[in-house]
Coordinates of C-alpha atoms in Angstrom, one line a residue:
M15 CA 129.0 122.8 127.1
R16 CA 127.3 125.2 129.0
S17 CA 127.6 128.9 127.7
S18 CA 129.2 129.9 131.0
V19 CA 132.4 128.7 131.8
N20 CA 132.1 128.0 135.7
E21 CA 135.4 127.7 137.5
L22 CA 136.5 126.5 141.2
S23 CA 139.7 128.9 142.4
L24 CA 141.9 127.1 144.7
F25 CA 144.6 129.4 146.2
S26 CA 142.8 132.3 144.6
G27 CA 144.7 135.0 146.9
A28 CA 143.9 138.4 146.6
G29 CA 141.8 137.9 143.0
G30 CA 144.6 138.5 140.5
G31 CA 144.0 135.4 138.8
L32 CA 140.3 135.8 139.3
L33 CA 140.9 138.8 137.3
G34 CA 142.2 137.1 134.6
T35 CA 139.7 134.3 134.1
K36 CA 137.0 137.0 134.3
L37 CA 138.6 138.5 131.2
L38 CA 137.8 135.1 129.5
G39 CA 134.3 135.7 130.7
W40 CA 134.7 132.8 133.6
R41 CA 132.0 132.2 136.2
H42 CA 133.5 131.7 139.9
V43 CA 131.4 129.4 141.8
G44 CA 133.7 128.7 144.7
Y45 CA 137.0 130.3 146.2
V46 CA 139.6 128.5 148.4
E47 CA 141.9 130.2 150.1
Y48 CA 143.5 129.9 153.6
E49 CA 145.1 133.9 154.2
R50 CA 142.2 135.8 155.9
Y51 CA 143.5 139.3 154.3
C52 CA 142.9 137.9 150.8
Q53 CA 139.6 136.1 152.0
Q54 CA 138.0 139.9 152.6
V55 CA 139.8 141.4 149.5
I56 CA 137.4 138.4 147.2
A57 CA 134.7 139.4 149.7
Q58 CA 134.7 142.8 149.0
R59 CA 134.6 142.3 145.7
I60 CA 131.7 140.4 145.3
K61 CA 130.0 143.2 147.0
D62 CA 132.0 145.4 144.6
G63 CA 130.3 143.4 141.9
I64 CA 133.5 142.3 140.3
L65 CA 133.6 138.9 141.3
S66 CA 130.9 136.5 140.9
E67 CA 128.8 135.9 144.2
A68 CA 130.1 132.3 145.7
P69 CA 131.4 130.4 148.8
I70 CA 134.6 131.3 150.3
F71 CA 136.8 127.9 151.7
G72 CA 139.8 128.0 154.1
D73 CA 142.4 125.3 153.9
V74 CA 142.2 123.6 150.7
R75 CA 142.8 120.6 153.1
E76 CA 139.7 120.6 155.1
F77 CA 137.8 121.7 151.8
V78 CA 138.9 118.1 151.0
Q79 CA 138.6 116.5 154.1
S80 CA 135.0 118.1 154.8
G81 CA 133.9 116.5 152.0
A82 CA 133.0 119.8 150.0
A83 CA 135.3 119.6 147.3
K84 CA 133.3 116.5 146.1
K85 CA 129.8 118.8 146.2
Y86 CA 131.4 120.4 143.3
K87 CA 131.7 117.3 141.0
G88 CA 129.8 117.9 137.7
F89 CA 129.2 121.6 138.4
V90 CA 132.8 122.7 137.8
D91 CA 134.6 123.2 134.1
V92 CA 138.0 124.5 135.2
V93 CA 139.5 123.9 138.6
T94 CA 142.3 126.7 138.8
A95 CA 145.1 126.5 141.4
G96 CA 148.1 128.5 141.5
F97 CA 149.5 125.9 144.0
P98 CA 152.0 127.2 146.8
C99 CA 155.7 127.8 145.1
Q100 CA 157.7 128.0 147.9
P101 CA 158.6 124.3 147.5
F102 CA 160.1 124.5 144.3
S103 CA 161.4 128.0 144.2
V104 CA 165.4 128.5 143.4
A105 CA 165.0 131.3 145.7
G106 CA 163.9 128.6 148.7
K107 CA 165.6 125.2 150.1
R108 CA 163.9 123.4 147.2
K109 CA 162.6 120.6 149.6
G110 CA 159.8 119.9 147.1
K111 CA 157.4 117.1 147.9
E112 CA 159.5 116.8 151.3
D113 CA 158.4 120.9 152.4
E114 CA 154.9 121.0 154.2
R115 CA 153.9 124.0 152.5
N116 CA 153.6 121.5 149.7
M117 CA 150.0 121.3 148.7
W118 CA 150.1 119.5 145.4
P119 CA 148.9 116.3 147.1
S120 CA 145.2 118.5 148.0
T121 CA 145.3 120.2 144.7
I122 CA 145.2 116.7 142.6
Q123 CA 142.6 115.3 145.2
I124 CA 140.3 117.9 144.4
I125 CA 141.0 117.6 140.5
R126 CA 139.9 114.0 141.4
D127 CA 137.2 114.5 143.2
V128 CA 135.6 117.5 140.9
Q129 CA 136.5 116.0 137.7
P130 CA 136.2 119.1 136.1
R131 CA 137.3 119.0 132.0
Y132 CA 139.9 121.2 132.5
A133 CA 142.5 122.5 135.2
L134 CA 144.7 125.5 135.2
L135 CA 147.6 125.2 137.5
E136 CA 150.6 128.0 138.0
N137 CA 153.8 127.8 139.7
V138 CA 157.4 129.1 139.1
P139 CA 159.7 127.9 136.4
G140 CA 161.7 126.2 138.9
L141 CA 159.3 123.6 139.2
L142 CA 160.4 122.1 135.8
N143 CA 164.0 121.1 136.8
S144 CA 162.8 120.7 140.8
G145 CA 162.6 116.6 140.3
Y146 CA 159.0 117.5 141.4
F147 CA 157.6 117.7 137.9
Q148 CA 157.6 114.3 136.7
E149 CA 155.2 113.6 139.6
I150 CA 153.0 116.0 138.8
L151 CA 152.4 114.8 135.7
G152 CA 152.2 111.2 136.6
S153 CA 149.6 112.3 139.0
L154 CA 147.8 114.1 136.1
A155 CA 147.8 111.2 134.1
Q156 CA 146.8 108.7 136.8
A157 CA 143.7 111.1 137.4
G158 CA 142.7 110.8 133.6
Y159 CA 144.0 114.0 132.3
D160 CA 146.8 115.0 129.4
A161 CA 149.0 118.1 130.0
K162 CA 150.8 120.5 128.1
W163 CA 152.4 123.6 129.9
I164 CA 154.4 127.3 128.9
V165 CA 156.7 129.5 130.7
L166 CA 154.7 132.9 130.2
G167 CA 155.8 136.3 132.1
A168 CA 154.5 139.6 132.4
D169 CA 157.2 140.9 129.7
D170 CA 155.3 138.9 127.4
V171 CA 152.1 140.7 127.5
G172 CA 154.1 143.8 127.4
A173 CA 154.8 144.7 131.2
P174 CA 157.8 146.4 132.5
H175 CA 159.2 143.4 134.8
R176 CA 159.5 139.8 133.8
R177 CA 157.9 137.5 136.6
K178 CA 158.0 134.9 134.4
R179 CA 155.8 131.6 135.4
L180 CA 155.1 127.9 134.7
W181 CA 151.5 127.1 133.5
I182 CA 149.9 123.8 133.1
K183 CA 146.7 122.9 131.3
A184 CA 145.3 119.8 132.2
T185 CA 142.4 118.3 129.6
M186 CA 140.6 115.7 130.5
A187 CA 141.3 112.5 128.2
D188 CA 138.1 111.8 126.8
T189 CA 137.4 115.6 126.4
K190 CA 137.9 115.7 122.5
S191 CA 137.3 118.4 120.3
E192 CA 135.2 120.7 122.4
Q193 CA 136.7 123.2 124.2
C194 CA 135.8 126.1 126.6
N195 CA 134.3 129.2 125.1
V196 CA 136.8 131.8 125.6
S197 CA 137.6 135.5 124.8
D198 CA 138.7 136.2 121.4
N199 CA 140.7 139.1 122.3
H200 CA 144.2 138.1 121.7
T201 CA 147.0 139.6 122.6
G202 CA 149.5 138.2 119.8
V203 CA 152.4 137.2 121.8
S204 CA 155.0 135.2 120.1
M205 CA 155.1 131.6 121.0
E206 CA 157.5 129.1 119.8
R207 CA 156.3 125.4 120.2
E208 CA 158.3 122.7 121.2
Q209 CA 157.9 119.0 121.5
V210 CA 158.7 117.1 124.4
S211 CA 160.6 113.8 123.5
E212 CA 162.6 111.2 124.9
P213 CA 165.6 112.2 126.9
G214 CA 168.4 113.3 124.8
N215 CA 166.7 114.3 121.9
S216 CA 165.5 117.5 123.1
S217 CA 167.8 120.4 123.7
R218 CA 165.6 120.5 127.0
S219 CA 165.3 117.1 127.7
D220 CA 167.7 117.9 130.8
R221 CA 164.8 120.0 132.4
I222 CA 161.7 118.7 131.4
P223 CA 161.2 115.0 132.1
N224 CA 159.6 112.7 129.8
T225 CA 156.7 110.7 130.9
G226 CA 156.3 108.4 128.3
S227 CA 153.0 110.1 127.0
E228 CA 152.6 111.7 123.3
R229 CA 149.9 113.8 124.6
L230 CA 152.4 115.9 127.2
E231 CA 153.7 118.6 125.4
G232 CA 156.1 121.6 127.0
W233 CA 155.7 124.9 124.9
E234 CA 158.2 128.3 126.1
S235 CA 158.1 131.9 125.5
S236 CA 160.3 133.1 122.8
G237 CA 160.6 136.7 124.4
R238 CA 162.9 138.2 126.6
E239 CA 164.3 135.3 128.9
S240 CA 168.1 136.3 128.1
E241 CA 167.3 140.1 128.1
E242 CA 168.7 142.8 131.2
H243 CA 166.3 144.3 133.3
S244 CA 168.3 147.6 132.6
S245 CA 166.7 150.5 131.3
S246 CA 168.0 152.0 128.3
S247 CA 166.9 154.5 125.2
G248 CA 163.9 156.1 127.3
S249 CA 162.3 152.4 128.2
C250 CA 160.7 151.9 131.4
W251 CA 162.0 148.7 132.6
W252 CA 162.2 148.1 135.9
S253 CA 165.9 147.9 137.2
T254 CA 164.0 146.5 140.7
E255 CA 160.7 145.8 141.8
P256 CA 158.7 149.1 142.0
N257 CA 158.3 151.5 145.1
V258 CA 155.2 149.9 147.0
G259 CA 155.7 151.6 150.3
R260 CA 157.3 149.1 152.2
V261 CA 158.0 151.6 154.9
A262 CA 155.2 153.7 154.8
N263 CA 153.6 154.3 157.9
G264 CA 149.7 154.4 158.7
V265 CA 148.6 152.0 156.1
A266 CA 146.4 149.7 157.2
S267 CA 147.3 145.6 156.8
R268 CA 150.3 146.5 155.1
V269 CA 152.5 143.5 155.5
D270 CA 149.1 141.2 154.4
R271 CA 149.3 143.8 151.3
L272 CA 152.6 143.3 150.4
K273 CA 152.3 139.5 150.8
A274 CA 149.3 139.6 148.6
I275 CA 151.0 141.5 146.1
G276 CA 154.1 139.1 146.1
N277 CA 152.1 135.8 145.9
G278 CA 149.3 137.7 143.2
Q279 CA 149.2 136.9 139.7
V280 CA 149.1 139.2 136.5
P281 CA 145.3 139.0 135.1
L282 CA 146.4 139.4 131.7
V283 CA 149.2 136.6 131.8
V284 CA 146.3 134.1 133.0
A285 CA 144.4 134.9 130.2
Q286 CA 146.9 134.9 127.6
A287 CA 148.2 131.4 128.9
W288 CA 144.9 130.2 128.3
E289 CA 144.0 131.1 125.0
I290 CA 147.5 129.7 124.1
L291 CA 147.2 126.3 125.5
A292 CA 143.4 126.0 125.2

C-alpha cells in the first residue's frame, strides 16, 4: 500500500471525523456533505491548512448518479461514512429502510463503485437491533467485504460524556495481511472481544443477527455502559449536555452550528475505533 492512506469522506459534517482520521495520518481526497454550512466549515479548514485540499461534493445520491464516485476507483484506500442515524435511532420513529433519510443504499453503492480496501462506517448503537443491521452486513458481503464492529463512546477515551456509537470496519475479502499504516499512539482503551455465534449461543444473539459468515465479528466496549451520568466525588461528568449557548443572540449560523455539533463525531473516538478494529 502507498505510504499515505487516501480517504474519501462521505457525510463529512463539520469535520469531527476528518480530524480523527487526520490523527491517523490519512490524506483526504474528497468530501461529500449535503449541508451548506458544513461545506463552508470544511472549505475554511482547507484554507487554514488543517484539512487536505480536495473537492467538496453535495448530495451523496448525486455523487453516485453523476458518475463522480466511479472516478475515485483505484485512488481510495478507505471510504468513511457516518450515514444518517435518524432511521435507526431509538429517539426517532425507527422506520429503517422505509425512512427517506436512509442513505445506506447510496453508501453501499459508492463502496461498490470506488472499491476501497476498507470502509469505516459509523452509526448509533440502535442500528444493531433495528432489524436493518443484517441487511447492511449482507450488502457488504455481496460487495466482497468482511466486517467486524465495536460500540465505542467518548467516555471510552476519557471524555466526561458517553456518546456511544457503532463503528463498523469493512475489509475487502482479498485484502490479506496488509493493513493501513496508522498511528501507533494507542490510548489504552480496554475492550472485550466477543465472537458472533449461532443464535442462542451468544448472550447478545438477540441483538446482533448472524449472517452465516465466520468472518463477521462483533466487539463491544467493556467501559461505562451501566454507569449513571451524575457527578460524584468531584468528578466532572455531565448530568446533561453542556451549555453551548442555545439561546444566545447575535451568533452567526447558530442553528446550523448546533446541528453540526449534534451530528458531529469525536475525533479521538474515530481514531481509537480504527486502531482497535484494525
